[in-house]
């Protein structure tokens, strides 16, 4: 983010120095899956990347370990994207294994790094990451975050359109998870305070929950959202780094190990600090529409979380 950080490719594979403007300390950030649609701004580790070294799996393993050693923040957009007609869960069979392998590398090479999981289905890949870390004895719930920032970016954009405001002046909490009905915008808590007609609530909820599918269909087989996700990923990574730097009042929505509901993971507003997630905000007052949405979200989320846990424990 040019406004807040000077980012420089150090030339060494998988490493990016991210120096807070005016701050003395730098942060080491790795992006895994960086040659894909989301990551090209910082091409780092990617299994399809041509190399001077002989290819197969040993090189990939060395490359991964070299990229991860000493990292303080690891961002994971590695994996396949959707095509029209697919749900995010349809990506599970391929992406679950990819996230598992990468998290095993993180547990070995940078167990204290903050991890931002972008790879879908986030509702399952975050529990997968947690199980891998638990197995390795390195799990710290404060350091594992599923990236739901794109839902917030979309929600702010669509709500701003309806209100006739600049999206930068709008704050919509989006809780739950990152797929269909699990994406739950809390329109009763929008800042600045405002009200919507029932028709607007239906329109906005549907548009926010299906924003990803809208892009997948528009791209007609060429993948899913990339530029908007790259924007959201940088915005979220920047928030994590500002937290690590010790800035106060850094609050964003993320899918984390949580006790705000009976589920083991849930997305809600979290305060980021030097140790990662330092506080998880409660959901606040929900209206009847949101309470109904929450029940639907929890049902689907429970199954997706269990699927991820079972994948590692089986
Ligand atoms: P892409 O296919 O363009 O890029 C993915 C990259 O990952 C490819 O270059 C691939 O070679 C690489 N890769 C695969 N396995 C790897 C491994 N083991 N190690 C390192 N790299 C590996 O896809 P994309 O558009 O960049 O999307 C990537 C993922 O992000 C998808 O699962 C997509 O659904 C997800 N996504 C999530 C959000 C979100 O809001 N959380 C938003 C957009 C996309
Ligand atoms: C999104 O919300 O754009 C991503 O999760 C990608 C997708 O498959 O929709």
Coordinates of N, CA and C in Angstrom, one line a residue, residues 28-263:
X28 N 8.5 -8.9 7.5 CA 8.8 -9.8 6.4 C 7.4 -10.5 6.0
X29 N 7.1 -10.4 4.8 CA 5.8 -10.9 4.3 C 6.0 -11.9 3.2
X30 N 5.3 -13.0 3.2 CA 5.4 -14.0 2.1 C 4.0 -14.1 1.5
X31 N 3.9 -14.2 0.2 CA 2.6 -14.5 -0.4 C 2.7 -15.8 -1.1
X32 N 1.9 -16.8 -0.8 CA 1.9 -18.1 -1.4 C 0.8 -18.3 -2.4
X33 N 1.3 -18.5 -3.7 CA 0.3 -18.6 -4.8 C 0.3 -17.2 -5.5
X34 N 1.4 -16.5 -5.4 CA 1.5 -15.1 -5.8 C 1.5 -14.9 -7.3
X35 N 1.7 -16.0 -8.1 CA 1.7 -15.7 -9.6 C 0.3 -15.9 -10.2
X36 N -0.7 -16.1 -9.4 CA -2.1 -16.2 -9.9 C -2.7 -14.9 -10.1
X37 N -4.1 -14.9 -10.1 CA -4.8 -13.7 -10.4 C -4.7 -12.7 -9.4
X38 N -4.6 -13.1 -8.1 CA -4.7 -12.2 -7.0 C -3.3 -11.6 -6.7
X39 N -2.3 -12.4 -6.8 CA -1.0 -12.1 -6.3 C 0.0 -11.4 -7.1
X40 N -0.3 -11.1 -8.4 CA 0.8 -10.7 -9.3 C 1.6 -9.4 -8.9
X41 N 0.9 -8.6 -8.1 CA 1.6 -7.4 -7.7 C 2.9 -7.7 -6.9
X42 N 3.0 -8.9 -6.4 CA 4.2 -9.2 -5.6 C 4.5 -10.7 -5.9
X43 N 5.0 -11.0 -7.0 CA 5.3 -12.4 -7.5 C 6.3 -13.0 -6.5
X44 N 5.9 -14.0 -5.8 CA 6.8 -14.6 -4.9 C 6.8 -16.1 -5.1
X45 N 6.2 -16.9 -4.2 CA 6.3 -18.4 -4.4 C 5.1 -18.9 -5.1
X46 N 5.3 -19.6 -6.2 CA 4.2 -20.3 -6.9 C 4.7 -21.5 -7.5
X47 N 3.9 -22.6 -7.5 CA 4.4 -23.9 -7.9 C 4.6 -23.9 -9.5
X48 N 3.9 -23.0 -10.2 CA 4.1 -22.9 -11.6 C 5.2 -22.0 -12.1
X49 N 5.9 -21.4 -11.1 CA 7.0 -20.5 -11.5 C 8.2 -21.1 -12.1
X50 N 8.6 -20.7 -13.3 CA 9.8 -21.3 -13.9 C 11.0 -21.0 -13.0
X51 N 12.0 -21.8 -13.0 CA 13.1 -21.6 -12.1 C 14.4 -22.1 -12.8
X52 N 15.5 -21.7 -12.3 CA 16.8 -22.1 -12.8 C 17.1 -23.5 -12.3
X53 N 16.4 -23.9 -11.2 CA 16.7 -25.2 -10.6 C 15.9 -26.3 -11.2
X54 N 16.4 -27.5 -11.1 CA 15.5 -28.6 -11.6 C 14.2 -28.7 -10.9
X55 N 13.1 -28.9 -11.6 CA 11.8 -28.7 -11.1 C 11.4 -29.5 -9.8
X56 N 11.0 -30.8 -9.9 CA 10.0 -31.4 -9.1 C 9.8 -31.0 -7.6
X57 N 9.2 -31.9 -6.9 CA 8.7 -31.6 -5.6 C 9.8 -31.1 -4.6
X58 N 11.0 -31.6 -4.7 CA 12.1 -31.2 -3.8 C 12.4 -29.7 -3.9
X59 N 12.4 -29.3 -5.2 CA 12.6 -27.8 -5.4 C 11.5 -27.0 -4.8
X60 N 10.2 -27.5 -5.0 CA 9.1 -26.8 -4.5 C 9.2 -26.7 -3.0
X61 N 9.6 -27.8 -2.3 CA 9.7 -27.9 -0.9 C 10.8 -26.9 -0.4
X62 N 11.9 -26.9 -1.1 CA 13.0 -26.0 -0.8 C 12.6 -24.6 -0.9
X63 N 11.9 -24.3 -2.1 CA 11.5 -23.0 -2.4 C 10.5 -22.5 -1.3
X64 N 9.6 -23.4 -0.9 CA 8.6 -23.0 0.1 C 9.3 -22.7 1.4
X65 N 10.2 -23.5 1.8 CA 10.9 -23.3 3.1 C 11.7 -22.1 3.1
X66 N 12.4 -21.8 1.9 CA 13.2 -20.6 1.8 C 12.3 -19.4 1.9
X67 N 11.1 -19.5 1.3 CA 10.2 -18.3 1.2 C 9.6 -18.1 2.6
X68 N 9.5 -19.1 3.4 CA 8.7 -18.9 4.7 C 9.6 -18.6 5.9
X69 N 10.9 -19.0 5.8 CA 11.8 -18.8 6.9 C 11.9 -17.3 7.3
X70 N 11.6 -17.1 8.6 CA 11.7 -15.7 9.1 C 10.5 -14.8 8.8
X71 N 9.5 -15.3 8.2 CA 8.3 -14.5 7.8 C 7.5 -14.1 9.1
X72 N 6.9 -12.9 9.1 CA 6.1 -12.4 10.2 C 4.6 -12.4 9.7
X73 N 4.4 -12.3 8.4 CA 3.0 -12.4 7.9 C 3.0 -13.3 6.6
X74 N 2.1 -14.3 6.6 CA 2.1 -15.1 5.4 C 0.6 -15.0 4.8
X75 N 0.5 -14.6 3.5 CA -0.8 -14.5 2.9 C -0.9 -15.6 1.9
X76 N -2.1 -16.3 2.0 CA -2.2 -17.5 1.1 C -3.4 -17.4 0.1
X77 N -3.1 -17.0 -1.1 CA -4.1 -17.0 -2.1 C -3.9 -18.2 -3.1
X78 N -3.1 -19.2 -2.7 CA -2.8 -20.4 -3.6 C -4.1 -21.3 -3.7
X79 N -4.3 -21.7 -4.9 CA -5.4 -22.7 -5.2 C -6.2 -22.3 -6.4
X80 N -7.1 -23.2 -6.7 CA -8.0 -22.9 -7.9 C -9.1 -22.0 -7.6
X81 N -9.5 -21.2 -8.6 CA -10.7 -20.4 -8.4 C -11.9 -21.1 -9.0
X82 N -13.1 -20.5 -8.8 CA -14.4 -21.1 -9.3 C -14.6 -20.8 -10.8
X83 N -15.4 -21.6 -11.4 CA -15.9 -21.4 -12.7 C -17.5 -21.3 -12.6
X84 N -18.2 -20.7 -13.6 CA -19.6 -20.6 -13.4 C -20.3 -21.9 -13.1
X85 N -21.3 -21.8 -12.2 CA -22.0 -23.0 -11.8 C -21.4 -23.7 -10.6
X86 N -20.2 -23.3 -10.2 CA -19.6 -23.9 -9.0 C -19.8 -23.1 -7.7
X87 N -19.9 -23.9 -6.6 CA -19.9 -23.2 -5.3 C -18.4 -23.1 -4.8
X88 N -18.2 -22.3 -3.8 CA -16.8 -22.3 -3.3 C -16.4 -23.7 -2.7
X89 N -17.4 -24.4 -2.2 CA -17.2 -25.7 -1.6 C -16.7 -26.7 -2.7
X90 N -17.1 -26.5 -3.9 CA -16.7 -27.4 -5.0 C -15.1 -27.3 -5.2
X91 N -14.5 -26.3 -4.6 CA -13.0 -26.2 -4.7 C -12.3 -27.0 -3.6
X92 N -13.1 -27.5 -2.7 CA -12.5 -28.1 -1.5 C -11.5 -29.2 -1.9
X93 N -11.9 -30.1 -2.8 CA -11.0 -31.3 -3.1 C -9.6 -30.9 -3.5
X94 N -9.5 -29.8 -4.3 CA -8.1 -29.4 -4.7 C -7.5 -28.5 -3.6
X95 N -8.2 -27.5 -3.2 CA -7.6 -26.5 -2.4 C -7.3 -26.9 -0.9
X96 N -8.0 -27.9 -0.4 CA -7.8 -28.4 0.9 C -6.4 -28.9 1.1
X97 N -6.0 -29.7 0.1 CA -4.6 -30.3 0.1 C -3.5 -29.2 -0.1
X98 N -3.8 -28.2 -0.9 CA -2.8 -27.1 -1.1 C -2.6 -26.4 0.2
X99 N -3.7 -26.0 0.8 CA -3.6 -25.2 2.1 C -2.9 -26.1 3.2
X100 N -3.2 -27.4 3.2 CA -2.6 -28.3 4.2 C -1.1 -28.2 4.0
X101 N -0.6 -28.4 2.8 CA 0.8 -28.5 2.5 C 1.5 -27.2 2.9
X102 N 0.9 -26.1 2.5 CA 1.5 -24.7 2.8 C 1.5 -24.5 4.3
X103 N 0.5 -24.9 5.0 CA 0.4 -24.7 6.5 C 1.4 -25.6 7.2
X104 N 1.7 -26.7 6.6 CA 2.7 -27.6 7.2 C 4.1 -26.9 7.1
X105 N 4.3 -26.2 6.0 CA 5.5 -25.4 5.8 C 5.6 -24.3 6.8
X106 N 4.5 -23.6 7.0 CA 4.4 -22.5 8.0 C 4.8 -23.0 9.4
X107 N 4.1 -24.1 9.7 CA 4.4 -24.7 11.1 C 5.9 -24.9 11.3
X108 N 6.5 -25.4 10.2 CA 7.9 -25.7 10.3 C 8.9 -24.5 10.3
X109 N 8.5 -23.6 9.4 CA 9.5 -22.5 9.1 C 9.2 -21.2 9.8
X110 N 8.0 -20.9 10.0 CA 7.7 -19.6 10.6 C 6.4 -19.7 11.5
X111 N 6.5 -20.6 12.6 CA 5.4 -20.9 13.4 C 4.7 -19.7 14.1
X112 N 5.5 -18.6 14.2 CA 4.9 -17.4 14.9 C 4.3 -16.4 13.9
X113 N 4.3 -16.7 12.6 CA 3.8 -15.7 11.7 C 2.3 -15.6 11.8
X114 N 1.8 -14.4 11.5 CA 0.3 -14.2 11.3 C 0.0 -14.8 9.9
X115 N -1.1 -15.5 9.9 CA -1.5 -16.2 8.6 C -2.8 -15.6 8.1
X116 N -2.8 -15.1 6.9 CA -4.1 -14.6 6.2 C -4.5 -15.7 5.2
X117 N -5.6 -16.4 5.4 CA -6.0 -17.4 4.4 C -7.1 -16.8 3.5
X118 N -6.7 -16.8 2.2 CA -7.6 -16.3 1.1 C -8.2 -17.4 0.4
X119 N -7.5 -18.5 0.2 CA -7.9 -19.7 -0.6 C -9.3 -20.2 -0.2
X120 N -10.1 -20.4 -1.2 CA -11.5 -20.9 -0.9 C -11.5 -22.4 -0.8
X121 N -12.5 -23.0 -0.2 CA -13.5 -22.3 0.6 C -13.0 -21.9 2.0
X122 N -12.9 -20.6 2.2 CA -12.4 -20.1 3.5 C -13.0 -20.7 4.7
X123 N -14.4 -21.0 4.6 CA -15.1 -21.5 5.8 C -14.5 -22.9 6.2
X124 N -13.8 -23.6 5.2 CA -13.2 -24.9 5.5 C -11.7 -24.8 5.6
X125 N -11.1 -23.9 4.8 CA -9.6 -23.8 4.7 C -9.0 -23.3 6.0
X126 N -9.7 -22.4 6.7 CA -9.2 -21.9 8.0 C -9.2 -23.0 9.0
X127 N -10.3 -23.7 9.2 CA -10.3 -24.9 10.1 C -9.2 -25.9 9.7
X128 N -8.9 -26.1 8.4 CA -7.8 -27.0 8.0 C -6.5 -26.4 8.5
X129 N -6.3 -25.2 8.3 CA -5.0 -24.6 8.8 C -4.9 -24.7 10.3
X130 N -6.0 -24.5 11.0 CA -5.9 -24.7 12.5 C -5.6 -26.1 12.9
X131 N -6.2 -27.1 12.2 CA -5.9 -28.5 12.5 C -4.4 -28.8 12.2
X132 N -3.9 -28.3 11.1 CA -2.5 -28.6 10.8 C -1.6 -28.0 11.9
X133 N -1.9 -26.8 12.3 CA -1.1 -26.1 13.3 C -1.2 -26.9 14.7
X134 N -2.4 -27.3 15.0 CA -2.6 -28.0 16.2 C -1.8 -29.3 16.2
X135 N -1.8 -30.0 15.1 CA -1.0 -31.3 15.0 C 0.5 -31.0 15.2
X136 N 0.9 -29.8 14.7 CA 2.3 -29.5 14.8 C 2.6 -28.9 16.1
X137 N 1.6 -28.6 16.9 CA 1.8 -28.0 18.3 C 2.1 -26.5 18.2
X138 N 1.7 -25.9 17.1 CA 2.1 -24.4 16.9 C 0.8 -23.5 16.8
X139 N -0.4 -24.1 17.1 CA -1.6 -23.3 16.8 C -1.7 -22.2 17.8
X140 N -1.9 -21.0 17.3 CA -2.2 -19.8 18.1 C -3.4 -19.1 17.5
X141 N -4.6 -19.3 18.1 CA -5.8 -18.8 17.4 C -5.7 -17.3 17.1
X142 N -4.8 -16.6 17.8 CA -4.8 -15.1 17.6 C -4.1 -14.8 16.2
X143 N -3.4 -15.8 15.7 CA -2.5 -15.6 14.5 C -3.1 -16.1 13.2
X144 N -4.3 -16.7 13.3 CA -4.8 -17.3 12.1 C -6.1 -16.6 11.7
X145 N -6.1 -16.0 10.5 CA -7.3 -15.2 10.1 C -7.7 -15.5 8.7
X146 N -9.0 -15.9 8.5 CA -9.6 -16.0 7.2 C -9.9 -14.6 6.7
X147 N -9.6 -14.4 5.4 CA -9.8 -13.0 4.9 C -11.2 -12.9 4.3
X148 N -12.0 -12.1 5.0 CA -13.4 -11.8 4.5 C -13.5 -10.3 4.1
X149 N -12.4 -9.7 4.0 CA -12.3 -8.2 3.7 C -13.1 -7.9 2.4
X150 N -13.0 -8.8 1.4 CA -13.7 -8.5 0.1 C -15.2 -8.3 0.4
X151 N -15.8 -9.1 1.3 CA -17.2 -8.9 1.6 C -17.5 -7.5 2.1
X152 N -16.6 -7.1 3.0 CA -16.8 -5.7 3.6 C -16.6 -4.6 2.5
X153 N -15.6 -4.8 1.6 CA -15.3 -3.9 0.5 C -16.6 -3.8 -0.4
X154 N -17.1 -5.0 -0.7 CA -18.4 -5.0 -1.5 C -19.5 -4.3 -0.8
X155 N -19.7 -4.7 0.5 CA -20.8 -4.2 1.3 C -20.7 -2.7 1.3
X156 N -19.5 -2.1 1.6 CA -19.4 -0.7 1.7 C -19.7 0.0 0.4
X157 N -19.3 -0.7 -0.7 CA -19.6 -0.1 -2.1 C -21.1 -0.1 -2.4
X158 N -21.7 -1.2 -2.2 CA -23.2 -1.3 -2.6 C -24.0 -0.4 -1.7
X159 N -23.7 -0.4 -0.4 CA -24.5 0.4 0.6 C -24.2 1.9 0.2
X160 N -23.0 2.3 -0.1 CA -22.7 3.6 -0.4 C -23.5 4.1 -1.7
X161 N -23.6 3.1 -2.6 CA -24.4 3.5 -3.9 C -25.8 3.8 -3.5
X162 N -26.4 3.0 -2.6 CA -27.8 3.2 -2.2 C -28.0 4.5 -1.5
X163 N -27.0 4.8 -0.6 CA -27.1 6.0 0.2 C -26.6 7.3 -0.5
X164 N -25.9 7.1 -1.6 CA -25.4 8.2 -2.3 C -24.2 8.8 -1.6
X165 N -23.4 7.9 -1.0 CA -22.2 8.4 -0.3 C -20.9 7.8 -0.9
X166 N -19.8 8.3 -0.5 CA -18.5 7.7 -0.9 C -18.3 6.4 -0.1
X167 N -17.9 5.3 -0.7 CA -17.7 4.0 0.0 C -16.7 4.2 1.1
X168 N -15.8 5.1 1.0 CA -14.8 5.3 2.1 C -15.4 5.9 3.3
X169 N -16.6 6.4 3.2 CA -17.2 7.0 4.4 C -18.2 6.0 5.0
X170 N -18.3 4.8 4.5 CA -19.3 3.9 4.9 C -18.6 2.7 5.6
X171 N -19.2 2.2 6.7 CA -18.7 1.0 7.4 C -19.8 0.0 7.7
X172 N -19.7 -1.1 6.9 CA -20.8 -2.1 7.1 C -20.1 -3.4 7.7
X173 N -20.5 -3.7 9.0 CA -19.9 -5.0 9.5 C -20.5 -6.2 8.7
X174 N -19.6 -7.1 8.3 CA -20.1 -8.3 7.7 C -19.6 -9.5 8.5
X175 N -20.5 -10.3 9.0 CA -20.1 -11.4 9.9 C -20.4 -12.7 9.4
X176 N -20.1 -13.8 10.1 CA -20.4 -15.1 9.7 C -19.3 -15.9 9.0
X177 N -19.3 -15.9 7.7 CA -18.3 -16.6 7.0 C -18.1 -16.0 5.6
X178 N -17.5 -16.8 4.7 CA -17.3 -16.3 3.3 C -17.8 -17.2 2.2
X179 N -19.1 -17.4 2.2 CA -19.8 -18.2 1.2 C -21.3 -18.0 1.3
X180 N -22.0 -17.5 0.2 CA -23.4 -17.4 0.2 C -24.1 -16.9 1.5
X181 N -25.0 -17.7 2.0 CA -25.8 -17.3 3.2 C -24.9 -17.1 4.4
X182 N -23.7 -17.6 4.4 CA -22.8 -17.4 5.6 C -22.3 -16.0 5.6
X183 N -22.4 -15.3 4.5 CA -21.9 -13.9 4.5 C -23.1 -13.0 5.0
X184 N -23.0 -12.5 6.2 CA -24.1 -11.8 6.8 C -23.8 -10.4 7.1
X185 N -24.3 -9.5 6.2 CA -24.1 -8.1 6.4 C -25.0 -7.6 7.5
X186 N -24.5 -6.8 8.4 CA -25.4 -6.3 9.5 C -25.8 -4.8 9.1
X187 N -26.8 -4.8 8.3 CA -27.2 -3.5 7.8 C -27.8 -2.6 8.8
X188 N -28.2 -3.1 9.9 CA -28.8 -2.3 11.0 C -27.7 -1.6 11.8
X189 N -26.4 -2.0 11.5 CA -25.3 -1.4 12.2 C -24.4 -0.5 11.3
X190 N -24.9 -0.2 10.2 CA -24.1 0.6 9.2 C -23.8 2.0 9.8
X191 N -22.5 2.4 9.6 CA -22.1 3.7 10.0 C -21.8 4.5 8.7
X192 N -22.3 5.7 8.5 CA -23.1 6.5 9.5 C -24.5 5.9 9.6
X193 N -25.1 6.1 10.8 CA -26.4 5.5 11.0 C -27.4 5.9 9.9
X194 N -28.1 4.9 9.5 CA -29.1 5.1 8.4 C -30.1 4.0 8.4
X195 N -31.2 4.2 7.6 CA -32.2 3.1 7.5 C -32.4 2.7 6.1
X196 N -32.9 1.5 5.9 CA -33.2 1.0 4.5 C -34.6 0.5 4.5
X197 N -35.2 0.6 3.3 CA -36.6 0.0 3.1 C -36.4 -1.5 3.1
X198 N -37.4 -2.3 3.3 CA -37.3 -3.8 3.2 C -36.8 -4.2 1.9
X199 N -37.2 -3.5 0.8 CA -36.7 -3.9 -0.5 C -35.2 -3.6 -0.7
X200 N -34.7 -2.5 -0.1 CA -33.3 -2.2 -0.1 C -32.5 -3.3 0.7
X201 N -33.1 -3.7 1.8 CA -32.4 -4.7 2.6 C -32.2 -6.0 1.8
X202 N -33.3 -6.4 1.2 CA -33.3 -7.6 0.4 C -32.3 -7.5 -0.8
X203 N -32.3 -6.4 -1.4 CA -31.4 -6.2 -2.6 C -29.9 -6.2 -2.1
X204 N -29.7 -5.4 -1.0 CA -28.3 -5.3 -0.5 C -27.8 -6.7 0.0
X205 N -28.6 -7.4 0.7 CA -28.2 -8.6 1.3 C -27.8 -9.6 0.2
X206 N -28.7 -9.7 -0.8 CA -28.5 -10.6 -1.9 C -27.2 -10.2 -2.7
X207 N -27.1 -8.9 -3.0 CA -25.9 -8.5 -3.8 C -24.6 -8.7 -3.0
X208 N -24.6 -8.5 -1.7 CA -23.4 -8.7 -0.9 C -23.1 -10.2 -0.8
X209 N -24.1 -11.0 -0.6 CA -23.9 -12.5 -0.4 C -23.5 -13.1 -1.8
X210 N -23.9 -12.6 -2.9 CA -23.6 -13.2 -4.2 C -22.7 -12.4 -5.0
X211 N -22.0 -11.4 -4.4 CA -21.0 -10.6 -5.2 C -19.9 -11.4 -5.9
X212 N -19.4 -12.5 -5.2 CA -18.4 -13.3 -5.8 C -18.9 -14.1 -7.0
X213 N -20.1 -14.6 -6.8 CA -20.8 -15.4 -7.9 C -21.0 -14.5 -9.1
X214 N -21.4 -13.2 -8.9 CA -21.7 -12.3 -9.9 C -20.4 -12.1 -10.8
X215 N -19.2 -12.0 -10.1 CA -18.0 -11.8 -10.8 C -17.6 -13.1 -11.6
X216 N -17.8 -14.3 -10.9 CA -17.5 -15.6 -11.6 C -18.3 -15.7 -12.9
X217 N -19.6 -15.3 -12.8 CA -20.4 -15.5 -14.0 C -20.0 -14.5 -15.1
X218 N -19.6 -13.3 -14.7 CA -19.2 -12.2 -15.6 C -17.9 -12.6 -16.3
X219 N -17.0 -13.3 -15.6 CA -15.8 -13.7 -16.1 C -15.9 -15.0 -17.0
X220 N -17.0 -15.6 -16.9 CA -17.4 -16.7 -17.8 C -16.3 -17.8 -18.0
X221 N -15.8 -18.3 -16.9 CA -14.8 -19.4 -17.0 C -13.4 -18.9 -16.8
X222 N -13.2 -17.6 -16.8 CA -11.8 -17.1 -16.7 C -11.4 -16.8 -15.2
X223 N -12.1 -17.4 -14.2 CA -11.7 -17.3 -12.8 C -12.7 -16.5 -12.0
X224 N -12.2 -16.0 -10.9 CA -13.1 -15.2 -10.0 C -12.4 -13.9 -9.7
X225 N -13.0 -13.1 -8.8 CA -12.5 -11.8 -8.5 C -11.0 -11.8 -8.2
X226 N -10.2 -10.9 -8.9 CA -8.8 -10.8 -8.7 C -8.4 -9.4 -8.2
X227 N -8.6 -8.4 -9.0 CA -8.2 -7.1 -8.7 C -8.8 -6.6 -7.4
X228 N -10.1 -6.8 -7.3 CA -10.8 -6.4 -6.0 C -10.3 -7.2 -4.8
X229 N -10.0 -8.4 -5.1 CA -9.4 -9.3 -4.0 C -8.0 -8.8 -3.6
X230 N -7.2 -8.5 -4.6 CA -5.9 -8.0 -4.3 C -6.0 -6.7 -3.5
X231 N -6.9 -5.8 -3.8 CA -7.1 -4.6 -3.1 C -7.5 -4.9 -1.6
X232 N -8.5 -5.9 -1.5 CA -8.9 -6.3 -0.2 C -7.8 -7.0 0.6
X233 N -7.0 -7.8 -0.1 CA -5.9 -8.5 0.6 C -4.8 -7.5 1.1
X234 N -4.5 -6.5 0.3 CA -3.5 -5.5 0.8 C -4.1 -4.7 2.0
X235 N -5.4 -4.3 1.8 CA -6.0 -3.6 2.9 C -6.0 -4.4 4.2
X236 N -6.2 -5.7 4.1 CA -6.3 -6.5 5.3 C -4.9 -6.7 5.8
X237 N -3.9 -7.0 4.9 CA -2.5 -7.3 5.4 C -2.0 -6.0 6.0
X238 N -2.3 -4.9 5.5 CA -1.9 -3.6 6.0 C -2.4 -3.4 7.4
X239 N -3.7 -3.8 7.7 CA -4.2 -3.7 9.0 C -3.5 -4.6 10.0
X240 N -3.2 -5.9 9.5 CA -2.4 -6.8 10.3 C -1.0 -6.2 10.7
X241 N -0.4 -5.6 9.7 CA 1.0 -5.0 9.9 C 0.9 -3.8 10.9
X242 N -0.2 -3.0 10.7 CA -0.3 -1.8 11.6 C -0.5 -2.3 13.0
X243 N -1.3 -3.4 13.2 CA -1.5 -4.1 14.5 C -0.1 -4.5 15.0
X244 N 0.7 -5.2 14.2 CA 2.0 -5.7 14.7 C 2.9 -4.6 15.1
X245 N 2.8 -3.5 14.4 CA 3.6 -2.3 14.6 C 3.2 -1.6 16.0
X246 N 2.0 -2.0 16.4 CA 1.6 -1.4 17.7 C 0.6 -0.2 17.6
X247 N 0.1 0.0 16.4 CA -0.9 1.0 16.2 C -2.2 0.7 17.0
X248 N -2.9 1.7 17.6 CA -4.1 1.3 18.3 C -5.3 1.5 17.5
X249 N -6.4 0.8 17.9 CA -7.7 1.0 17.2 C -7.8 0.4 15.8
X250 N -7.0 -0.7 15.6 CA -7.1 -1.3 14.2 C -8.1 -2.4 14.3
X251 N -9.3 -2.2 13.7 CA -10.4 -3.1 13.8 C -10.9 -3.4 12.4
X252 N -11.0 -4.7 12.1 CA -11.5 -5.2 10.8 C -12.2 -6.5 11.0
X253 N -13.1 -6.8 10.0 CA -13.8 -8.1 10.1 C -12.8 -9.2 9.6
X254 N -12.9 -10.4 10.3 CA -12.1 -11.6 9.8 C -12.7 -12.8 10.4
X255 N -12.5 -13.9 9.7 CA -13.0 -15.3 10.1 C -11.9 -15.9 11.0
X256 N -12.3 -16.0 12.3 CA -11.3 -16.4 13.3 C -11.8 -17.4 14.2
X257 N -11.0 -18.1 15.0 CA -11.4 -19.0 16.1 C -12.1 -18.0 17.1
X258 N -13.3 -18.4 17.5 CA -14.1 -17.4 18.1 C -15.1 -18.0 19.1
X259 N -15.6 -17.2 20.1 CA -16.6 -17.7 21.0 C -17.8 -16.8 20.9
X260 N -17.9 -16.0 19.9 CA -19.1 -15.1 19.8 C -20.4 -15.9 19.5
X261 N -20.2 -17.1 18.9 CA -21.4 -18.0 18.8 C -20.9 -19.4 19.3
X262 N -21.8 -20.4 19.2 CA -21.4 -21.7 19.6 C -20.4 -22.4 18.6
X263 N -20.2 -21.8 17.5 CA -19.3 -22.4 16.5 C -17.9 -22.1 16.8

